[in-house]
Structures are given as structure tokens and as C-alpha cells.
Amino acid sequence: MSRSITPIATTPFQQYDLEGPVQPEMSWLPITFRKDTGVGSYLMRMQPGAETIAHDHPGYEEFVVLEGELIDSDGAVFKPGDFVSFAPGTRHSSRTETGCVLAVFEWRDRP
């Protein structure tokens, strides 16, 4: 058996920079995510008032809201327990008024 455990309560989050520049109001904890492939999973923490930079998804992006609320650029509000899927080619940005924590999964179809 091969297993990896990440103790999220005690593992420090890193500066968030996946859309380019560091966004100090956001942080992330890579679990299996690799920047070179853009595939894997991570936790994302957004402070109240944080907003992502508008971005395109080359593959699928899926996330589950663990804490707080997230508001997408079309006005949709996601709450704890919501599992959200974006198809490849989606362009959007998201913001939070309350702050939030997300578990994010990015993947591509196999050829």
C-alpha cells in the first residue's frame, strides 16, 4: 500500500501565485498539485475580500467549499458542502466576502 497523509491543521500554507503574481490575501497548500502539469489537488484559503485574477482553465477544475462562501464572476454563491465543476475552456474569477477554504482538484482528460 502506498499512502500519503498531509496534516492540514499543522502544515503551513504557502503564498498563492497560480494565476501569476503573488496574491497576499490568498494562500494554498499543494497536496498532489504540480505546477509543471497543472494537475493535482490543493487546499486554497481566501481571506475576507479576496478575489482571484480572471483565468482560463485548460482542463477541469473542481472544488468543494469546506468553509465560508465563494461568489463566482456570474454571481453564483457557493456554500459549505457545494461541489463545483468547471469544464475545460471556462474563464472566470471568484471572490469572497466572508473568507473561505476550498479543496481544489485540477485534471485533464486522458488522451
PDB file of N, CA and C in Angstrom:
ATOM      1  N   MET A   1       0.839  -1.168   0.000  1.00  0.00           N
ATOM      2  CA  MET A   1       0.000   0.000   0.000  1.00  0.00           C
ATOM      3  C   MET A   1       0.892   1.242   0.000  1.00  0.00           C
ATOM      4  N   SER A   2       0.485   2.203  -0.795  1.00  0.00           N
ATOM      5  CA  SER A   2       1.187   3.481  -0.836  1.00  0.00           C
ATOM      6  C   SER A   2       0.192   4.554  -0.415  1.00  0.00           C
ATOM      7  N   ARG A   3       0.568   5.328   0.596  1.00  0.00           N
ATOM      8  CA  ARG A   3      -0.353   6.335   1.127  1.00  0.00           C
ATOM      9  C   ARG A   3       0.447   7.562   1.559  1.00  0.00           C
ATOM     10  N   SER A   4      -0.194   8.710   1.418  1.00  0.00           N
ATOM     11  CA  SER A   4       0.398   9.958   1.871  1.00  0.00           C
ATOM     12  C   SER A   4      -0.639  10.674   2.731  1.00  0.00           C
ATOM     13  N   ILE A   5      -0.209  11.210   3.852  1.00  0.00           N
ATOM     14  CA  ILE A   5      -1.103  11.945   4.742  1.00  0.00           C
ATOM     15  C   ILE A   5      -0.539  13.350   4.929  1.00  0.00           C
ATOM     16  N   THR A   6      -1.375  14.345   4.752  1.00  0.00           N
ATOM     17  CA  THR A   6      -0.984  15.732   4.979  1.00  0.00           C
ATOM     18  C   THR A   6      -1.780  16.251   6.167  1.00  0.00           C
ATOM     19  N   PRO A   7      -1.125  16.534   7.278  1.00  0.00           N
ATOM     20  CA  PRO A   7      -1.847  17.066   8.447  1.00  0.00           C
ATOM     21  C   PRO A   7      -2.173  18.547   8.227  1.00  0.00           C
ATOM     22  N   ILE A   8      -3.348  18.823   7.652  1.00  0.00           N
ATOM     23  CA  ILE A   8      -3.659  20.189   7.217  1.00  0.00           C
ATOM     24  C   ILE A   8      -3.755  21.190   8.360  1.00  0.00           C
ATOM     25  N   ALA A   9      -4.047  20.726   9.555  1.00  0.00           N
ATOM     26  CA  ALA A   9      -4.149  21.659  10.687  1.00  0.00           C
ATOM     27  C   ALA A   9      -2.785  22.198  11.107  1.00  0.00           C
ATOM     28  N   THR A  10      -1.710  21.460  10.806  1.00  0.00           N
ATOM     29  CA  THR A  10      -0.378  21.874  11.261  1.00  0.00           C
ATOM     30  C   THR A  10       0.604  22.149  10.118  1.00  0.00           C
ATOM     31  N   THR A  11       0.193  21.934   8.879  1.00  0.00           N
ATOM     32  CA  THR A  11       1.074  22.184   7.739  1.00  0.00           C
ATOM     33  C   THR A  11       0.869  23.619   7.260  1.00  0.00           C
ATOM     34  N   PRO A  12       1.949  24.413   7.192  1.00  0.00           N
ATOM     35  CA  PRO A  12       1.789  25.814   6.774  1.00  0.00           C
ATOM     36  C   PRO A  12       1.351  25.931   5.313  1.00  0.00           C
ATOM     37  N   PHE A  13       0.436  26.860   5.067  1.00  0.00           N
ATOM     38  CA  PHE A  13       0.030  27.180   3.704  1.00  0.00           C
ATOM     39  C   PHE A  13       1.108  28.069   3.083  1.00  0.00           C
ATOM     40  N   GLN A  14       1.173  28.089   1.750  1.00  0.00           N
ATOM     41  CA  GLN A  14       2.156  28.873   1.004  1.00  0.00           C
ATOM     42  C   GLN A  14       1.488  30.081   0.358  1.00  0.00           C
ATOM     43  N   GLN A  15       2.316  31.056  -0.062  1.00  0.00           N
ATOM     44  CA  GLN A  15       1.792  32.194  -0.812  1.00  0.00           C
ATOM     45  C   GLN A  15       1.148  31.688  -2.091  1.00  0.00           C
ATOM     46  N   TYR A  16      -0.004  32.248  -2.440  1.00  0.00           N
ATOM     47  CA  TYR A  16      -0.738  31.816  -3.635  1.00  0.00           C
ATOM     48  C   TYR A  16      -0.285  32.616  -4.847  1.00  0.00           C
ATOM     49  N   ASP A  17       0.128  31.894  -5.903  1.00  0.00           N
ATOM     50  CA  ASP A  17       0.621  32.556  -7.110  1.00  0.00           C
ATOM     51  C   ASP A  17       0.253  31.794  -8.383  1.00  0.00           C
ATOM     52  N   LEU A  18      -0.812  31.012  -8.364  1.00  0.00           N
ATOM     53  CA  LEU A  18      -1.136  30.181  -9.526  1.00  0.00           C
ATOM     54  C   LEU A  18      -1.617  30.977 -10.737  1.00  0.00           C
ATOM     55  N   GLU A  19      -2.139  32.177 -10.552  1.00  0.00           N
ATOM     56  CA  GLU A  19      -2.562  32.994 -11.685  1.00  0.00           C
ATOM     57  C   GLU A  19      -1.510  34.040 -12.057  1.00  0.00           C
ATOM     58  N   GLY A  20      -0.291  33.878 -11.576  1.00  0.00           N
ATOM     59  CA  GLY A  20       0.771  34.826 -11.898  1.00  0.00           C
ATOM     60  C   GLY A  20       1.361  35.435 -10.654  1.00  0.00           C
ATOM     61  N   PRO A  21       1.036  36.714 -10.378  1.00  0.00           N
ATOM     62  CA  PRO A  21       1.656  37.377  -9.222  1.00  0.00           C
ATOM     63  C   PRO A  21       1.146  36.808  -7.898  1.00  0.00           C
ATOM     64  N   VAL A  22       1.946  36.946  -6.863  1.00  0.00           N
ATOM     65  CA  VAL A  22       1.534  36.533  -5.523  1.00  0.00           C
ATOM     66  C   VAL A  22       0.321  37.372  -5.114  1.00  0.00           C
ATOM     67  N   GLN A  23      -0.672  36.701  -4.574  1.00  0.00           N
ATOM     68  CA  GLN A  23      -1.866  37.374  -4.061  1.00  0.00           C
ATOM     69  C   GLN A  23      -1.856  37.195  -2.544  1.00  0.00           C
ATOM     70  N   PRO A  24      -1.428  38.214  -1.799  1.00  0.00           N
ATOM     71  CA  PRO A  24      -1.204  38.068  -0.359  1.00  0.00           C
ATOM     72  C   PRO A  24      -2.464  37.747   0.443  1.00  0.00           C
ATOM     73  N   GLU A  25      -3.645  38.018  -0.096  1.00  0.00           N
ATOM     74  CA  GLU A  25      -4.876  37.722   0.623  1.00  0.00           C
ATOM     75  C   GLU A  25      -5.341  36.273   0.420  1.00  0.00           C
ATOM     76  N   MET A  26      -4.501  35.498  -0.261  1.00  0.00           N
ATOM     77  CA  MET A  26      -4.816  34.094  -0.525  1.00  0.00           C
ATOM     78  C   MET A  26      -3.591  33.241  -0.222  1.00  0.00           C
ATOM     79  N   SER A  27      -3.839  31.987   0.151  1.00  0.00           N
ATOM     80  CA  SER A  27      -2.742  31.040   0.364  1.00  0.00           C
ATOM     81  C   SER A  27      -3.210  29.662  -0.078  1.00  0.00           C
ATOM     82  N   TRP A  28      -2.253  28.765  -0.266  1.00  0.00           N
ATOM     83  CA  TRP A  28      -2.610  27.429  -0.719  1.00  0.00           C
ATOM     84  C   TRP A  28      -1.689  26.396  -0.118  1.00  0.00           C
ATOM     85  N   LEU A  29      -2.173  25.159  -0.114  1.00  0.00           N
ATOM     86  CA  LEU A  29      -1.416  24.029   0.395  1.00  0.00           C
ATOM     87  C   LEU A  29      -1.455  22.938  -0.663  1.00  0.00           C
ATOM     88  N   PRO A  30      -0.392  22.844  -1.494  1.00  0.00           N
ATOM     89  CA  PRO A  30      -0.368  21.795  -2.510  1.00  0.00           C
ATOM     90  C   PRO A  30      -0.375  20.415  -1.840  1.00  0.00           C
ATOM     91  N   ILE A  31      -1.224  19.549  -2.332  1.00  0.00           N
ATOM     92  CA  ILE A  31      -1.265  18.173  -1.854  1.00  0.00           C
ATOM     93  C   ILE A  31      -0.604  17.282  -2.911  1.00  0.00           C
ATOM     94  N   THR A  32      -1.223  17.192  -4.096  1.00  0.00           N
ATOM     95  CA  THR A  32      -0.618  16.445  -5.203  1.00  0.00           C
ATOM     96  C   THR A  32      -0.408  17.334  -6.423  1.00  0.00           C
ATOM     97  N   PHE A  33      -0.754  18.622  -6.318  1.00  0.00           N
ATOM     98  CA  PHE A  33      -0.692  19.521  -7.468  1.00  0.00           C
ATOM     99  C   PHE A  33       0.740  19.761  -7.912  1.00  0.00           C
ATOM    100  N   ARG A  34       0.941  19.735  -9.242  1.00  0.00           N
ATOM    101  CA  ARG A  34       2.246  20.031  -9.843  1.00  0.00           C
ATOM    102  C   ARG A  34       2.078  21.212 -10.795  1.00  0.00           C
ATOM    103  N   LYS A  35       2.854  22.264 -10.569  1.00  0.00           N
ATOM    104  CA  LYS A  35       2.766  23.450 -11.424  1.00  0.00           C
ATOM    105  C   LYS A  35       3.153  23.147 -12.868  1.00  0.00           C
ATOM    106  N   ASP A  36       4.088  22.220 -13.078  1.00  0.00           N
ATOM    107  CA  ASP A  36       4.542  21.932 -14.441  1.00  0.00           C
ATOM    108  C   ASP A  36       3.468  21.264 -15.290  1.00  0.00           C
ATOM    109  N   THR A  37       2.528  20.554 -14.684  1.00  0.00           N
ATOM    110  CA  THR A  37       1.462  19.900 -15.437  1.00  0.00           C
ATOM    111  C   THR A  37       0.110  20.571 -15.231  1.00  0.00           C
ATOM    112  N   GLY A  38      -0.024  21.363 -14.161  1.00  0.00           N
ATOM    113  CA  GLY A  38      -1.302  21.987 -13.845  1.00  0.00           C
ATOM    114  C   GLY A  38      -2.350  20.999 -13.384  1.00  0.00           C
ATOM    115  N   VAL A  39      -1.896  19.871 -12.852  1.00  0.00           N
ATOM    116  CA  VAL A  39      -2.800  18.793 -12.454  1.00  0.00           C
ATOM    117  C   VAL A  39      -2.540  18.425 -10.998  1.00  0.00           C
ATOM    118  N   GLY A  40      -3.613  18.127 -10.288  1.00  0.00           N
ATOM    119  CA  GLY A  40      -3.491  17.655  -8.920  1.00  0.00           C
ATOM    120  C   GLY A  40      -4.473  18.337  -8.001  1.00  0.00           C
ATOM    121  N   SER A  41      -4.243  18.177  -6.709  1.00  0.00           N
ATOM    122  CA  SER A  41      -5.159  18.731  -5.716  1.00  0.00           C
ATOM    123  C   SER A  41      -4.412  19.649  -4.756  1.00  0.00           C
ATOM    124  N   TYR A  42      -5.179  20.588  -4.183  1.00  0.00           N
ATOM    125  CA  TYR A  42      -4.617  21.510  -3.189  1.00  0.00           C
ATOM    126  C   TYR A  42      -5.752  22.114  -2.378  1.00  0.00           C
ATOM    127  N   LEU A  43      -5.397  22.654  -1.235  1.00  0.00           N
ATOM    128  CA  LEU A  43      -6.339  23.442  -0.446  1.00  0.00           C
ATOM    129  C   LEU A  43      -6.056  24.908  -0.728  1.00  0.00           C
ATOM    130  N   MET A  44      -7.097  25.706  -0.747  1.00  0.00           N
ATOM    131  CA  MET A  44      -6.953  27.137  -1.015  1.00  0.00           C
ATOM    132  C   MET A  44      -7.691  27.895   0.082  1.00  0.00           C
ATOM    133  N   ARG A  45      -7.008  28.860   0.664  1.00  0.00           N
ATOM    134  CA  ARG A  45      -7.607  29.699   1.705  1.00  0.00           C
ATOM    135  C   ARG A  45      -7.647  31.136   1.184  1.00  0.00           C
ATOM    136  N   MET A  46      -8.840  31.736   1.239  1.00  0.00           N
ATOM    137  CA  MET A  46      -9.021  33.119   0.803  1.00  0.00           C
ATOM    138  C   MET A  46      -9.498  33.938   1.994  1.00  0.00           C
ATOM    139  N   GLN A  47      -8.827  35.032   2.279  1.00  0.00           N
ATOM    140  CA  GLN A  47      -9.223  35.926   3.360  1.00  0.00           C
ATOM    141  C   GLN A  47     -10.459  36.730   2.932  1.00  0.00           C
ATOM    142  N   PRO A  48     -11.240  37.265   3.874  1.00  0.00           N
ATOM    143  CA  PRO A  48     -12.386  38.097   3.508  1.00  0.00           C
ATOM    144  C   PRO A  48     -11.964  39.219   2.553  1.00  0.00           C
ATOM    145  N   GLY A  49     -12.724  39.390   1.467  1.00  0.00           N
ATOM    146  CA  GLY A  49     -12.437  40.416   0.471  1.00  0.00           C
ATOM    147  C   GLY A  49     -11.507  39.974  -0.645  1.00  0.00           C
ATOM    148  N   ALA A  50     -10.947  38.761  -0.565  1.00  0.00           N
ATOM    149  CA  ALA A  50     -10.020  38.282  -1.597  1.00  0.00           C
ATOM    150  C   ALA A  50     -10.757  37.999  -2.903  1.00  0.00           C
ATOM    151  N   GLU A  51     -10.050  38.191  -4.014  1.00  0.00           N
ATOM    152  CA  GLU A  51     -10.604  37.887  -5.340  1.00  0.00           C
ATOM    153  C   GLU A  51      -9.511  37.298  -6.212  1.00  0.00           C
ATOM    154  N   THR A  52      -9.857  36.216  -6.923  1.00  0.00           N
ATOM    155  CA  THR A  52      -8.884  35.622  -7.831  1.00  0.00           C
ATOM    156  C   THR A  52      -8.763  36.491  -9.077  1.00  0.00           C
ATOM    157  N   ILE A  53      -7.640  36.383  -9.747  1.00  0.00           N
ATOM    158  CA  ILE A  53      -7.449  37.023 -11.038  1.00  0.00           C
ATOM    159  C   ILE A  53      -8.230  36.197 -12.058  1.00  0.00           C
ATOM    160  N   ALA A  54      -8.938  36.859 -12.989  1.00  0.00           N
ATOM    161  CA  ALA A  54      -9.666  36.123 -14.023  1.00  0.00           C
ATOM    162  C   ALA A  54      -8.694  35.191 -14.741  1.00  0.00           C
ATOM    163  N   HIS A  55      -9.133  33.951 -14.950  1.00  0.00           N
ATOM    164  CA  HIS A  55      -8.247  32.951 -15.542  1.00  0.00           C
ATOM    165  C   HIS A  55      -9.040  31.942 -16.360  1.00  0.00           C
ATOM    166  N   ASP A  56      -8.338  31.292 -17.293  1.00  0.00           N
ATOM    167  CA  ASP A  56      -8.914  30.248 -18.142  1.00  0.00           C
ATOM    168  C   ASP A  56      -8.458  28.891 -17.625  1.00  0.00           C
ATOM    169  N   HIS A  57      -9.326  27.904 -17.754  1.00  0.00           N
ATOM    170  CA  HIS A  57      -8.975  26.552 -17.336  1.00  0.00           C
ATOM    171  C   HIS A  57      -8.683  25.679 -18.548  1.00  0.00           C
ATOM    172  N   PRO A  58      -7.421  25.231 -18.696  1.00  0.00           N
ATOM    173  CA  PRO A  58      -7.099  24.339 -19.812  1.00  0.00           C
ATOM    174  C   PRO A  58      -7.702  22.946 -19.614  1.00  0.00           C
ATOM    175  N   GLY A  59      -7.941  22.579 -18.369  1.00  0.00           N
ATOM    176  CA  GLY A  59      -8.566  21.291 -18.049  1.00  0.00           C
ATOM    177  C   GLY A  59      -9.717  21.530 -17.096  1.00  0.00           C
ATOM    178  N   TYR A  60     -10.142  20.475 -16.463  1.00  0.00           N
ATOM    179  CA  TYR A  60     -11.230  20.586 -15.495  1.00  0.00           C
ATOM    180  C   TYR A  60     -10.729  21.179 -14.178  1.00  0.00           C
ATOM    181  N   GLU A  61     -11.545  22.036 -13.580  1.00  0.00           N
ATOM    182  CA  GLU A  61     -11.301  22.485 -12.216  1.00  0.00           C
ATOM    183  C   GLU A  61     -12.548  22.127 -11.423  1.00  0.00           C
ATOM    184  N   GLU A  62     -12.346  21.431 -10.315  1.00  0.00           N
ATOM    185  CA  GLU A  62     -13.442  21.093  -9.430  1.00  0.00           C
ATOM    186  C   GLU A  62     -13.026  21.457  -8.016  1.00  0.00           C
ATOM    187  N   PHE A  63     -13.994  21.881  -7.216  1.00  0.00           N
ATOM    188  CA  PHE A  63     -13.672  22.169  -5.826  1.00  0.00           C
ATOM    189  C   PHE A  63     -14.895  21.945  -4.954  1.00  0.00           C
ATOM    190  N   VAL A  64     -14.624  21.719  -3.684  1.00  0.00           N
ATOM    191  CA  VAL A  64     -15.672  21.643  -2.685  1.00  0.00           C
ATOM    192  C   VAL A  64     -15.387  22.738  -1.660  1.00  0.00           C
ATOM    193  N   VAL A  65     -16.421  23.477  -1.305  1.00  0.00           N
ATOM    194  CA  VAL A  65     -16.283  24.537  -0.311  1.00  0.00           C
ATOM    195  C   VAL A  65     -16.313  23.877   1.068  1.00  0.00           C
ATOM    196  N   LEU A  66     -15.229  24.061   1.827  1.00  0.00           N
ATOM    197  CA  LEU A  66     -15.135  23.486   3.165  1.00  0.00           C
ATOM    198  C   LEU A  66     -15.606  24.469   4.235  1.00  0.00           C
ATOM    199  N   GLU A  67     -15.295  25.748   4.039  1.00  0.00           N
ATOM    200  CA  GLU A  67     -15.665  26.806   4.999  1.00  0.00           C
ATOM    201  C   GLU A  67     -15.979  28.076   4.235  1.00  0.00           C
ATOM    202  N   GLY A  68     -16.883  28.890   4.764  1.00  0.00           N
ATOM    203  CA  GLY A  68     -17.171  30.207   4.205  1.00  0.00           C
ATOM    204  C   GLY A  68     -18.004  30.148   2.936  1.00  0.00           C
ATOM    205  N   GLU A  69     -17.983  31.250   2.195  1.00  0.00           N
ATOM    206  CA  GLU A  69     -18.720  31.353   0.932  1.00  0.00           C
ATOM    207  C   GLU A  69     -17.811  31.893  -0.156  1.00  0.00           C
ATOM    208  N   LEU A  70     -18.068  31.448  -1.386  1.00  0.00           N
ATOM    209  CA  LEU A  70     -17.344  31.908  -2.559  1.00  0.00           C
ATOM    210  C   LEU A  70     -18.371  32.400  -3.568  1.00  0.00           C
ATOM    211  N   ILE A  71     -18.099  33.542  -4.189  1.00  0.00           N
ATOM    212  CA  ILE A  71     -19.003  34.130  -5.171  1.00  0.00           C
ATOM    213  C   ILE A  71     -18.287  34.140  -6.514  1.00  0.00           C
ATOM    214  N   ASP A  72     -18.890  33.500  -7.519  1.00  0.00           N
ATOM    215  CA  ASP A  72     -18.254  33.445  -8.831  1.00  0.00           C
ATOM    216  C   ASP A  72     -18.580  34.699  -9.632  1.00  0.00           C
ATOM    217  N   SER A  73     -17.849  34.903 -10.725  1.00  0.00           N
ATOM    218  CA  SER A  73     -17.988  36.127 -11.519  1.00  0.00           C
ATOM    219  C   SER A  73     -19.381  36.284 -12.118  1.00  0.00           C
ATOM    220  N   ASP A  74     -20.153  35.212 -12.238  1.00  0.00           N
ATOM    221  CA  ASP A  74     -21.528  35.323 -12.742  1.00  0.00           C
ATOM    222  C   ASP A  74     -22.541  35.538 -11.617  1.00  0.00           C
ATOM    223  N   GLY A  75     -22.059  35.683 -10.378  1.00  0.00           N
ATOM    224  CA  GLY A  75     -22.934  35.942  -9.246  1.00  0.00           C
ATOM    225  C   GLY A  75     -23.367  34.706  -8.470  1.00  0.00           C
ATOM    226  N   ALA A  76     -23.040  33.513  -8.954  1.00  0.00           N
ATOM    227  CA  ALA A  76     -23.390  32.288  -8.231  1.00  0.00           C
ATOM    228  C   ALA A  76     -22.665  32.265  -6.886  1.00  0.00           C
ATOM    229  N   VAL A  77     -23.379  31.875  -5.834  1.00  0.00           N
ATOM    230  CA  VAL A  77     -22.808  31.811  -4.491  1.00  0.00           C
ATOM    231  C   VAL A  77     -22.674  30.347  -4.093  1.00  0.00           C
ATOM    232  N   PHE A  78     -21.454  29.951  -3.712  1.00  0.00           N
ATOM    233  CA  PHE A  78     -21.168  28.578  -3.303  1.00  0.00           C
ATOM    234  C   PHE A  78     -20.948  28.552  -1.799  1.00  0.00           C
ATOM    235  N   LYS A  79     -21.571  27.583  -1.138  1.00  0.00           N
ATOM    236  CA  LYS A  79     -21.543  27.479   0.321  1.00  0.00           C
ATOM    237  C   LYS A  79     -20.917  26.159   0.752  1.00  0.00           C
ATOM    238  N   PRO A  80     -20.601  26.018   2.048  1.00  0.00           N
ATOM    239  CA  PRO A  80     -20.001  24.763   2.520  1.00  0.00           C
ATOM    240  C   PRO A  80     -20.806  23.539   2.070  1.00  0.00           C
ATOM    241  N   GLY A  81     -20.074  22.569   1.543  1.00  0.00           N
ATOM    242  CA  GLY A  81     -20.689  21.346   1.042  1.00  0.00           C
ATOM    243  C   GLY A  81     -20.983  21.375  -0.441  1.00  0.00           C
ATOM    244  N   ASP A  82     -20.915  22.548  -1.086  1.00  0.00           N
ATOM    245  CA  ASP A  82     -21.138  22.621  -2.534  1.00  0.00           C
ATOM    246  C   ASP A  82     -19.911  22.078  -3.265  1.00  0.00           C
ATOM    247  N   PHE A  83     -20.141  21.186  -4.222  1.00  0.00           N
ATOM    248  CA  PHE A  83     -19.083  20.659  -5.085  1.00  0.00           C
ATOM    249  C   PHE A  83     -19.315  21.278  -6.458  1.00  0.00           C
ATOM    250  N   VAL A  84     -18.325  22.012  -6.958  1.00  0.00           N
ATOM    251  CA  VAL A  84     -18.465  22.800  -8.176  1.00  0.00           C
ATOM    252  C   VAL A  84     -17.500  22.263  -9.227  1.00  0.00           C
ATOM    253  N   SER A  85     -17.984  22.101 -10.473  1.00  0.00           N
ATOM    254  CA  SER A  85     -17.151  21.626 -11.580  1.00  0.00           C
ATOM    255  C   SER A  85     -17.148  22.648 -12.709  1.00  0.00           C
ATOM    256  N   PHE A  86     -15.962  23.009 -13.185  1.00  0.00           N
ATOM    257  CA  PHE A  86     -15.802  23.872 -14.344  1.00  0.00           C
ATOM    258  C   PHE A  86     -15.178  23.056 -15.471  1.00  0.00           C
ATOM    259  N   ALA A  87     -15.750  23.147 -16.670  1.00  0.00           N
ATOM    260  CA  ALA A  87     -15.244  22.415 -17.835  1.00  0.00           C
ATOM    261  C   ALA A  87     -14.015  23.114 -18.415  1.00  0.00           C
ATOM    262  N   PRO A  88     -13.200  22.370 -19.166  1.00  0.00           N
ATOM    263  CA  PRO A  88     -12.067  22.997 -19.847  1.00  0.00           C
ATOM    264  C   PRO A  88     -12.538  24.174 -20.699  1.00  0.00           C
ATOM    265  N   GLY A  89     -11.737  25.234 -20.738  1.00  0.00           N
ATOM    266  CA  GLY A  89     -12.061  26.415 -21.515  1.00  0.00           C
ATOM    267  C   GLY A  89     -12.846  27.461 -20.753  1.00  0.00           C
ATOM    268  N   THR A  90     -13.274  27.131 -19.533  1.00  0.00           N
ATOM    269  CA  THR A  90     -14.021  28.094 -18.721  1.00  0.00           C
ATOM    270  C   THR A  90     -13.115  29.246 -18.316  1.00  0.00           C
ATOM    271  N   ARG A  91     -13.654  30.470 -18.412  1.00  0.00           N
ATOM    272  CA  ARG A  91     -12.942  31.661 -17.919  1.00  0.00           C
ATOM    273  C   ARG A  91     -13.810  32.263 -16.822  1.00  0.00           C
ATOM    274  N   HIS A  92     -13.196  32.544 -15.679  1.00  0.00           N
ATOM    275  CA  HIS A  92     -13.941  33.122 -14.570  1.00  0.00           C
ATOM    276  C   HIS A  92     -12.992  33.706 -13.546  1.00  0.00           C
ATOM    277  N   SER A  93     -13.577  34.375 -12.574  1.00  0.00           N
ATOM    278  CA  SER A  93     -12.871  34.785 -11.367  1.00  0.00           C
ATOM    279  C   SER A  93     -13.830  34.544 -10.217  1.00  0.00           C
ATOM    280  N   SER A  94     -13.306  34.502  -9.019  1.00  0.00           N
ATOM    281  CA  SER A  94     -14.138  34.265  -7.839  1.00  0.00           C
ATOM    282  C   SER A  94     -13.690  35.202  -6.727  1.00  0.00           C
ATOM    283  N   ARG A  95     -14.619  35.511  -5.836  1.00  0.00           N
ATOM    284  CA  ARG A  95     -14.301  36.376  -4.701  1.00  0.00           C
ATOM    285  C   ARG A  95     -15.036  35.864  -3.476  1.00  0.00           C
ATOM    286  N   THR A  96     -14.627  36.369  -2.321  1.00  0.00           N
ATOM    287  CA  THR A  96     -15.299  36.004  -1.082  1.00  0.00           C
ATOM    288  C   THR A  96     -15.419  37.223  -0.183  1.00  0.00           C
ATOM    289  N   GLU A  97     -16.559  37.374   0.420  1.00  0.00           N
ATOM    290  CA  GLU A  97     -16.757  38.446   1.392  1.00  0.00           C
ATOM    291  C   GLU A  97     -16.484  37.943   2.804  1.00  0.00           C
ATOM    292  N   THR A  98     -16.717  36.649   3.030  1.00  0.00           N
ATOM    293  CA  THR A  98     -16.595  36.055   4.365  1.00  0.00           C
ATOM    294  C   THR A  98     -15.247  35.402   4.620  1.00  0.00           C
ATOM    295  N   GLY A  99     -14.490  35.139   3.538  1.00  0.00           N
ATOM    296  CA  GLY A  99     -13.331  34.262   3.611  1.00  0.00           C
ATOM    297  C   GLY A  99     -13.810  32.846   3.337  1.00  0.00           C
ATOM    298  N   CYS A 100     -12.928  31.990   2.872  1.00  0.00           N
ATOM    299  CA  CYS A 100     -13.334  30.613   2.595  1.00  0.00           C
ATOM    300  C   CYS A 100     -12.110  29.699   2.504  1.00  0.00           C
ATOM    301  N   VAL A 101     -12.385  28.404   2.600  1.00  0.00           N
ATOM    302  CA  VAL A 101     -11.385  27.355   2.375  1.00  0.00           C
ATOM    303  C   VAL A 101     -11.998  26.379   1.383  1.00  0.00           C
ATOM    304  N   LEU A 102     -11.225  26.054   0.352  1.00  0.00           N
ATOM    305  CA  LEU A 102     -11.675  25.144  -0.702  1.00  0.00           C
ATOM    306  C   LEU A 102     -10.713  23.979  -0.819  1.00  0.00           C
ATOM    307  N   ALA A 103     -11.228  22.807  -1.168  1.00  0.00           N
ATOM    308  CA  ALA A 103     -10.404  21.679  -1.615  1.00  0.00           C
ATOM    309  C   ALA A 103     -10.549  21.659  -3.130  1.00  0.00           C
ATOM    310  N   VAL A 104      -9.436  21.872  -3.853  1.00  0.00           N
ATOM    311  CA  VAL A 104      -9.463  22.044  -5.306  1.00  0.00           C
ATOM    312  C   VAL A 104      -8.807  20.848  -5.988  1.00  0.00           C
ATOM    313  N   PHE A 105      -9.412  20.442  -7.115  1.00  0.00           N
ATOM    314  CA  PHE A 105      -8.916  19.310  -7.913  1.00  0.00           C
ATOM    315  C   PHE A 105      -8.851  19.765  -9.367  1.00  0.00           C
ATOM    316  N   GLU A 106      -7.649  19.740  -9.945  1.00  0.00           N
ATOM    317  CA  GLU A 106      -7.489  20.109 -11.355  1.00  0.00           C
ATOM    318  C   GLU A 106      -6.959  18.907 -12.105  1.00  0.00           C
ATOM    319  N   TRP A 107      -7.593  18.631 -13.233  1.00  0.00           N
ATOM    320  CA  TRP A 107      -7.217  17.450 -14.013  1.00  0.00           C
ATOM    321  C   TRP A 107      -7.524  17.642 -15.484  1.00  0.00           C
ATOM    322  N   ARG A 108      -6.980  16.746 -16.290  1.00  0.00           N
ATOM    323  CA  ARG A 108      -7.179  16.746 -17.745  1.00  0.00           C
ATOM    324  C   ARG A 108      -7.720  15.381 -18.156  1.00  0.00           C
ATOM    325  N   ASP A 109      -8.400  15.357 -19.288  1.00  0.00           N
ATOM    326  CA  ASP A 109      -8.810  14.060 -19.858  1.00  0.00           C
ATOM    327  C   ASP A 109      -7.567  13.311 -20.293  1.00  0.00           C
ATOM    328  N   ARG A 110      -7.638  12.024 -20.214  1.00  0.00           N
ATOM    329  CA  ARG A 110      -6.523  11.217 -20.741  1.00  0.00           C
ATOM    330  C   ARG A 110      -6.628  11.159 -22.254  1.00  0.00           C
ATOM    331  N   PRO A 111      -5.496  11.171 -22.941  1.00  0.00           N
ATOM    332  CA  PRO A 111      -5.537  11.129 -24.424  1.00  0.00           C
ATOM    333  C   PRO A 111      -6.107   9.832 -24.940  1.00  0.00           C
TER     334      PRO A 111
END
